[in-house]
Structure formats: C-alpha cells, structure tokens
Amino acid sequence: MRVLLLFVDGVGIGARDPEKNPFARFPSPFFSFFKNEPLPVLPHNGVVIPTRADMDVSGLPQSASGQTAIFTGRNAAQALGHHQSGMPTPTLRKMLDESSLFKNVRALGKTGIFANALSQHYFDKRGERISATARALIAGGFPWLTMDDLREGRAVSHDLTNEFLRQMKFDVPLRTPAESAKILAEICEHADFTLFEFILTDMFGHNQEMSQTEEIVRRLDILLNVVLARVDLQETTVVLTSDHGNFEDLSVKTHTNNLVPTCVWGEGQHIFIERVKRLEDIAGSIEAVLL
Ligand SMILES: [Zn+2]
C-alpha cells in the first residue's frame, strides 16, 4: 500500500473559540474539531487521532525537534534535553541521517518522493542548515524535485500557489491551490511514500492576524478535498499530521502545548489507530502500512 503524508506545520487541537481559533471562526469540514469535544468522522471516512507532541520534555514543542521525531520515529527532544526550534542541530541531523523515514522506505525496497520542489540554490545557500524534510529525503538517497519539475507540473510548492517562490524571483507559474493539489495527487501515484510540507499555518499562527487565516483554512480544505477525491483510498493511505500547536490559538504568538491532530484516510487507518499516541509513533506506522 502507498502512503501520502501531508505534513502541516504548527496545527494543534484548540478550543472552540472563534476569537482565538481560525477553525472555530471559519468552519472547515476537515479541521473544525475541538479540545474537550467528541471527535468527528471526517469527509471520506477520515479519523482524527489526537497526538502528543511533547515527547515527555517540558517547554513548548518546536519545529526542528518535532519534525525530526515525525521523520525518524525517535524522541528528538529527549535526545537533546529540550525542544529545538528552527533548523535541525548537529544532533538532530545525525538522527535524520541515521533513521530518516525515507532511508527506511528505501531499506524496505520502496520508493519515496518529497513533492515540494527544491533548488540547487537552496542547498548551496543553506549548507547544513536545511529543513528536516529536505535532510530526511537526502538521507534516503532519493533525488529532490526541481524548479523544472515544478514548471512542468510534476512538483508543488509549500504554499500550493508558488507565490512564495515567485517573490524569491524563481521563474515558476502561479497555480491555484486546486491545481497544485491535483498535481500532488498525481505525484503520489509514482512512489510508495510521498511527503508534502505545508508551512503557512505556522507562519500565520505566529502572525496572529485572524483576518488573514481564512485563506489558509480554505487552502487546506481545497488540498484535502481534491487529494481525497482523486487518490484511490484502497491503494493509498493519506495521513495529515503536525509538529506542534500554533495556528489553533492566535491569542499567543508562540507555539502551544495542545495535542496535534493525526488525521488518516484509507485502508491503513487501523494501523494508525492502534499505534499512534505520540509524534514518535508516526514513522513506524507509515512503514507498517508500506509493508
Ligand atoms: Zn513556529
């Protein structure tokens, strides 16, 4: 069976408070579920598994340690003794190099794709300071998708519109979120494991501007509507998860301690229901579905 992992940065399960939570202010069929309330069955029979992001380490969960936990199945915060923001540190890089999900996918004789286009310029400019997602991909020995792939409709960008790359002066076409979601659904037919990374949720969570978040909620709705309508859920298990809370509580500029949602659609759902309680449980569940 195939797996499509939608990694959505900075989304927790927050309170039903329209003053704080964009998912309460702007109702979404996929994301309007709340803390201390019964969890719904999502469209296309998706389940929501509330997932601990704290790794038994005090303080607010952060991106580098949270993403390393998701993409290695290891307790990255405990290895460091703290939660780590930004880009992976040497300790986290070593964990990604040793235990990346993409590396394990390869060891199973399966193929992996990171659907987000990357550029040589990104690697040249950042050196060791690349994202956990890019590091995980490289550790698996799989090639990254390029700006040519993006232009030709074989890759996507994190914002689903390419606006961010165009602002950075890359010559890439504007796309609608629906067009990008359609491309993503096609990409995942070409690999056993596909990863997509969406980061605007974390950015807009830090910005705390409620009026700007409706567009982000709609973009996520379009992503899921299009992808779930196009992939064969008998063949492909679709998983959405996050590294820490943020977007669901705009009353604070920081991340939150809320549980994060792991939403799962398709035949592999039962494996996640049985196994996932914490971020560190996700990688092994994906591998179990791929087997
Ligand atoms: Zn953040």
mmCIF file with all atom_site columns, C-alpha atoms in Angstrom, residues 148-246:
data_model
loop_
_atom_site.group_PDB
_atom_site.id
_atom_site.type_symbol
_atom_site.label_atom_id
_atom_site.label_alt_id
_atom_site.label_comp_id
_atom_site.label_asym_id
_atom_site.label_entity_id
_atom_site.label_seq_id
_atom_site.pdbx_PDB_ins_code
_atom_site.Cartn_x
_atom_site.Cartn_y
_atom_site.Cartn_z
_atom_site.occupancy
_atom_site.B_iso_or_equiv
_atom_site.pdbx_formal_charge
_atom_site.auth_seq_id
_atom_site.auth_comp_id
_atom_site.auth_asym_id
_atom_site.auth_atom_id
_atom_site.pdbx_PDB_model_num
ATOM 1  C CA . ASP A 1 148 ? 11.836  22.395 -13.796 1.00 0.00 ? 148 ASP A CA 1
ATOM 2  C CA . ASP A 1 149 ? 9.600   19.725 -12.269 1.00 0.00 ? 149 ASP A CA 1
ATOM 3  C CA . LEU A 1 150 ? 7.517   22.487 -10.697 1.00 0.00 ? 150 LEU A CA 1
ATOM 4  C CA . ARG A 1 151 ? 7.183   24.356 -14.015 1.00 0.00 ? 151 ARG A CA 1
ATOM 5  C CA . GLU A 1 152 ? 6.190   21.181 -15.827 1.00 0.00 ? 152 GLU A CA 1
ATOM 6  C CA . GLY A 1 153 ? 3.549   20.157 -13.299 1.00 0.00 ? 153 GLY A CA 1
ATOM 7  C CA . ARG A 1 154 ? 5.470   17.344 -11.609 1.00 0.00 ? 154 ARG A CA 1
ATOM 8  C CA . ALA A 1 155 ? 6.115   19.086 -8.278  1.00 0.00 ? 155 ALA A CA 1
ATOM 9  C CA . VAL A 1 156 ? 4.413   21.545 -5.933  1.00 0.00 ? 156 VAL A CA 1
ATOM 10 C CA . SER A 1 157 ? 5.461   24.291 -3.555  1.00 0.00 ? 157 SER A CA 1
ATOM 11 C CA . HIS A 1 158 ? 4.634   24.539 0.133   1.00 0.00 ? 158 HIS A CA 1
ATOM 12 C CA . ASP A 1 159 ? 2.056   27.334 -0.308  1.00 0.00 ? 159 ASP A CA 1
ATOM 13 C CA . LEU A 1 160 ? 0.211   25.466 -3.111  1.00 0.00 ? 160 LEU A CA 1
ATOM 14 C CA . THR A 1 161 ? 0.301   28.618 -5.281  1.00 0.00 ? 161 THR A CA 1
ATOM 15 C CA . ASN A 1 162 ? 4.055   29.174 -5.923  1.00 0.00 ? 162 ASN A CA 1
ATOM 16 C CA . GLU A 1 163 ? 3.661   32.796 -4.751  1.00 0.00 ? 163 GLU A CA 1
ATOM 17 C CA . PHE A 1 164 ? 6.483   32.432 -2.252  1.00 0.00 ? 164 PHE A CA 1
ATOM 18 C CA . LEU A 1 165 ? 8.948   31.182 -4.882  1.00 0.00 ? 165 LEU A CA 1
ATOM 19 C CA . ARG A 1 166 ? 7.875   33.927 -7.298  1.00 0.00 ? 166 ARG A CA 1
ATOM 20 C CA . GLN A 1 167 ? 8.628   36.517 -4.615  1.00 0.00 ? 167 GLN A CA 1
ATOM 21 C CA . MET A 1 168 ? 12.074  34.940 -4.395  1.00 0.00 ? 168 MET A CA 1
ATOM 22 C CA . LYS A 1 169 ? 12.376  35.595 -8.192  1.00 0.00 ? 169 LYS A CA 1
ATOM 23 C CA . PHE A 1 170 ? 12.054  31.999 -9.321  1.00 0.00 ? 170 PHE A CA 1
ATOM 24 C CA . ASP A 1 171 ? 10.528  31.743 -12.785 1.00 0.00 ? 171 ASP A CA 1
ATOM 25 C CA . VAL A 1 172 ? 7.599   29.489 -11.904 1.00 0.00 ? 172 VAL A CA 1
ATOM 26 C CA . PRO A 1 173 ? 3.905   29.806 -12.806 1.00 0.00 ? 173 PRO A CA 1
ATOM 27 C CA . LEU A 1 174 ? 1.225   30.869 -10.369 1.00 0.00 ? 174 LEU A CA 1
ATOM 28 C CA . ARG A 1 175 ? -1.099  27.952 -9.623  1.00 0.00 ? 175 ARG A CA 1
ATOM 29 C CA . THR A 1 176 ? -4.364  27.696 -7.772  1.00 0.00 ? 176 THR A CA 1
ATOM 30 C CA . PRO A 1 177 ? -4.406  25.504 -4.663  1.00 0.00 ? 177 PRO A CA 1
ATOM 31 C CA . ALA A 1 178 ? -6.729  23.126 -6.548  1.00 0.00 ? 178 ALA A CA 1
ATOM 32 C CA . GLU A 1 179 ? -4.254  22.813 -9.441  1.00 0.00 ? 179 GLU A CA 1
ATOM 33 C CA . SER A 1 180 ? -1.403  22.082 -7.028  1.00 0.00 ? 180 SER A CA 1
ATOM 34 C CA . ALA A 1 181 ? -3.494  19.577 -5.088  1.00 0.00 ? 181 ALA A CA 1
ATOM 35 C CA . LYS A 1 182 ? -4.287  17.783 -8.355  1.00 0.00 ? 182 LYS A CA 1
ATOM 36 C CA . ILE A 1 183 ? -0.569  17.622 -9.166  1.00 0.00 ? 183 ILE A CA 1
ATOM 37 C CA . LEU A 1 184 ? 0.130   16.262 -5.676  1.00 0.00 ? 184 LEU A CA 1
ATOM 38 C CA . ALA A 1 185 ? -2.466  13.514 -6.173  1.00 0.00 ? 185 ALA A CA 1
ATOM 39 C CA . GLU A 1 186 ? -0.668  12.560 -9.413  1.00 0.00 ? 186 GLU A CA 1
ATOM 40 C CA . ILE A 1 187 ? 2.786   12.642 -7.796  1.00 0.00 ? 187 ILE A CA 1
ATOM 41 C CA . CYS A 1 188 ? 1.788   10.114 -5.173  1.00 0.00 ? 188 CYS A CA 1
ATOM 42 C CA . GLU A 1 189 ? 0.933   7.583  -7.876  1.00 0.00 ? 189 GLU A CA 1
ATOM 43 C CA . HIS A 1 190 ? 4.640   7.471  -8.737  1.00 0.00 ? 190 HIS A CA 1
ATOM 44 C CA . ALA A 1 191 ? 6.059   6.464  -5.363  1.00 0.00 ? 191 ALA A CA 1
ATOM 45 C CA . ASP A 1 192 ? 5.286   4.216  -2.433  1.00 0.00 ? 192 ASP A CA 1
ATOM 46 C CA . PHE A 1 193 ? 5.780   7.081  0.008   1.00 0.00 ? 193 PHE A CA 1
ATOM 47 C CA . THR A 1 194 ? 5.115   10.752 -0.788  1.00 0.00 ? 194 THR A CA 1
ATOM 48 C CA . LEU A 1 195 ? 5.695   13.663 1.575   1.00 0.00 ? 195 LEU A CA 1
ATOM 49 C CA . PHE A 1 196 ? 4.224   17.142 1.195   1.00 0.00 ? 196 PHE A CA 1
ATOM 50 C CA . GLU A 1 197 ? 5.094   20.004 3.555   1.00 0.00 ? 197 GLU A CA 1
ATOM 51 C CA . PHE A 1 198 ? 2.784   22.999 4.191   1.00 0.00 ? 198 PHE A CA 1
ATOM 52 C CA . ILE A 1 199 ? 4.232   25.738 6.409   1.00 0.00 ? 199 ILE A CA 1
ATOM 53 C CA . LEU A 1 200 ? 1.885   28.732 6.137   1.00 0.00 ? 200 LEU A CA 1
ATOM 54 C CA . THR A 1 201 ? -0.079  27.520 9.171   1.00 0.00 ? 201 THR A CA 1
ATOM 55 C CA . ASP A 1 202 ? 2.937   28.049 11.418  1.00 0.00 ? 202 ASP A CA 1
ATOM 56 C CA . MET A 1 203 ? 3.745   31.408 9.816   1.00 0.00 ? 203 MET A CA 1
ATOM 57 C CA . PHE A 1 204 ? 0.193   32.728 10.193  1.00 0.00 ? 204 PHE A CA 1
ATOM 58 C CA . GLY A 1 205 ? -0.042  31.294 13.701  1.00 0.00 ? 205 GLY A CA 1
ATOM 59 C CA . HIS A 1 206 ? 2.911   33.444 14.692  1.00 0.00 ? 206 HIS A CA 1
ATOM 60 C CA . ASN A 1 207 ? 1.429   36.462 12.873  1.00 0.00 ? 207 ASN A CA 1
ATOM 61 C CA . GLN A 1 208 ? -1.792  36.317 14.958  1.00 0.00 ? 208 GLN A CA 1
ATOM 62 C CA . GLU A 1 209 ? -3.880  38.083 12.278  1.00 0.00 ? 209 GLU A CA 1
ATOM 63 C CA . MET A 1 210 ? -7.272  36.341 12.332  1.00 0.00 ? 210 MET A CA 1
ATOM 64 C CA . SER A 1 211 ? -8.470  38.032 9.117   1.00 0.00 ? 211 SER A CA 1
ATOM 65 C CA . GLN A 1 212 ? -5.605  36.505 7.120   1.00 0.00 ? 212 GLN A CA 1
ATOM 66 C CA . THR A 1 213 ? -6.203  32.961 8.320   1.00 0.00 ? 213 THR A CA 1
ATOM 67 C CA . GLU A 1 214 ? -9.443  32.290 6.425   1.00 0.00 ? 214 GLU A CA 1
ATOM 68 C CA . GLU A 1 215 ? -7.447  31.927 3.215   1.00 0.00 ? 215 GLU A CA 1
ATOM 69 C CA . ILE A 1 216 ? -5.197  29.355 4.886   1.00 0.00 ? 216 ILE A CA 1
ATOM 70 C CA . VAL A 1 217 ? -8.148  27.320 6.183   1.00 0.00 ? 217 VAL A CA 1
ATOM 71 C CA . ARG A 1 218 ? -9.702  27.347 2.680   1.00 0.00 ? 218 ARG A CA 1
ATOM 72 C CA . ARG A 1 219 ? -6.400  26.319 1.099   1.00 0.00 ? 219 ARG A CA 1
ATOM 73 C CA . LEU A 1 220 ? -6.167  23.311 3.419   1.00 0.00 ? 220 LEU A CA 1
ATOM 74 C CA . ASP A 1 221 ? -9.795  22.408 2.688   1.00 0.00 ? 221 ASP A CA 1
ATOM 75 C CA . ILE A 1 222 ? -9.098  22.511 -1.059  1.00 0.00 ? 222 ILE A CA 1
ATOM 76 C CA . LEU A 1 223 ? -5.964  20.416 -0.623  1.00 0.00 ? 223 LEU A CA 1
ATOM 77 C CA . LEU A 1 224 ? -7.862  17.676 1.202   1.00 0.00 ? 224 LEU A CA 1
ATOM 78 C CA . ASN A 1 225 ? -10.991 17.860 -0.952  1.00 0.00 ? 225 ASN A CA 1
ATOM 79 C CA . VAL A 1 226 ? -9.016  17.497 -4.178  1.00 0.00 ? 226 VAL A CA 1
ATOM 80 C CA . VAL A 1 227 ? -6.493  14.925 -2.960  1.00 0.00 ? 227 VAL A CA 1
ATOM 81 C CA . LEU A 1 228 ? -9.067  12.687 -1.275  1.00 0.00 ? 228 LEU A CA 1
ATOM 82 C CA . ALA A 1 229 ? -11.367 12.789 -4.299  1.00 0.00 ? 229 ALA A CA 1
ATOM 83 C CA . ARG A 1 230 ? -8.530  11.813 -6.656  1.00 0.00 ? 230 ARG A CA 1
ATOM 84 C CA . VAL A 1 231 ? -6.440  9.194  -4.864  1.00 0.00 ? 231 VAL A CA 1
ATOM 85 C CA . ASP A 1 232 ? -7.683  5.632  -4.584  1.00 0.00 ? 232 ASP A CA 1
ATOM 86 C CA . LEU A 1 233 ? -8.013  5.151  -0.823  1.00 0.00 ? 233 LEU A CA 1
ATOM 87 C CA . GLN A 1 234 ? -7.875  1.375  -1.324  1.00 0.00 ? 234 GLN A CA 1
ATOM 88 C CA . GLU A 1 235 ? -4.329  1.828  -2.618  1.00 0.00 ? 235 GLU A CA 1
ATOM 89 C CA . THR A 1 236 ? -3.123  4.945  -0.816  1.00 0.00 ? 236 THR A CA 1
ATOM 90 C CA . THR A 1 237 ? -3.351  5.783  2.865   1.00 0.00 ? 237 THR A CA 1
ATOM 91 C CA . VAL A 1 238 ? -3.426  9.558  3.337   1.00 0.00 ? 238 VAL A CA 1
ATOM 92 C CA . VAL A 1 239 ? -2.046  10.926 6.615   1.00 0.00 ? 239 VAL A CA 1
ATOM 93 C CA . LEU A 1 240 ? -2.034  14.515 7.852   1.00 0.00 ? 240 LEU A CA 1
ATOM 94 C CA . THR A 1 241 ? -0.068  15.464 10.923  1.00 0.00 ? 241 THR A CA 1
ATOM 95 C CA . SER A 1 242 ? 1.726   18.377 12.558  1.00 0.00 ? 242 SER A CA 1
ATOM 96 C CA . ASP A 1 243 ? 4.765   19.005 14.727  1.00 0.00 ? 243 ASP A CA 1
ATOM 97 C CA . HIS A 1 244 ? 3.194   21.244 17.391  1.00 0.00 ? 244 HIS A CA 1
ATOM 98 C CA . GLY A 1 245 ? 0.257   23.540 18.056  1.00 0.00 ? 245 GLY A CA 1
ATOM 99 C CA . ASN A 1 246 ? 0.245   27.200 16.992  1.00 0.00 ? 246 ASN A CA 1
#
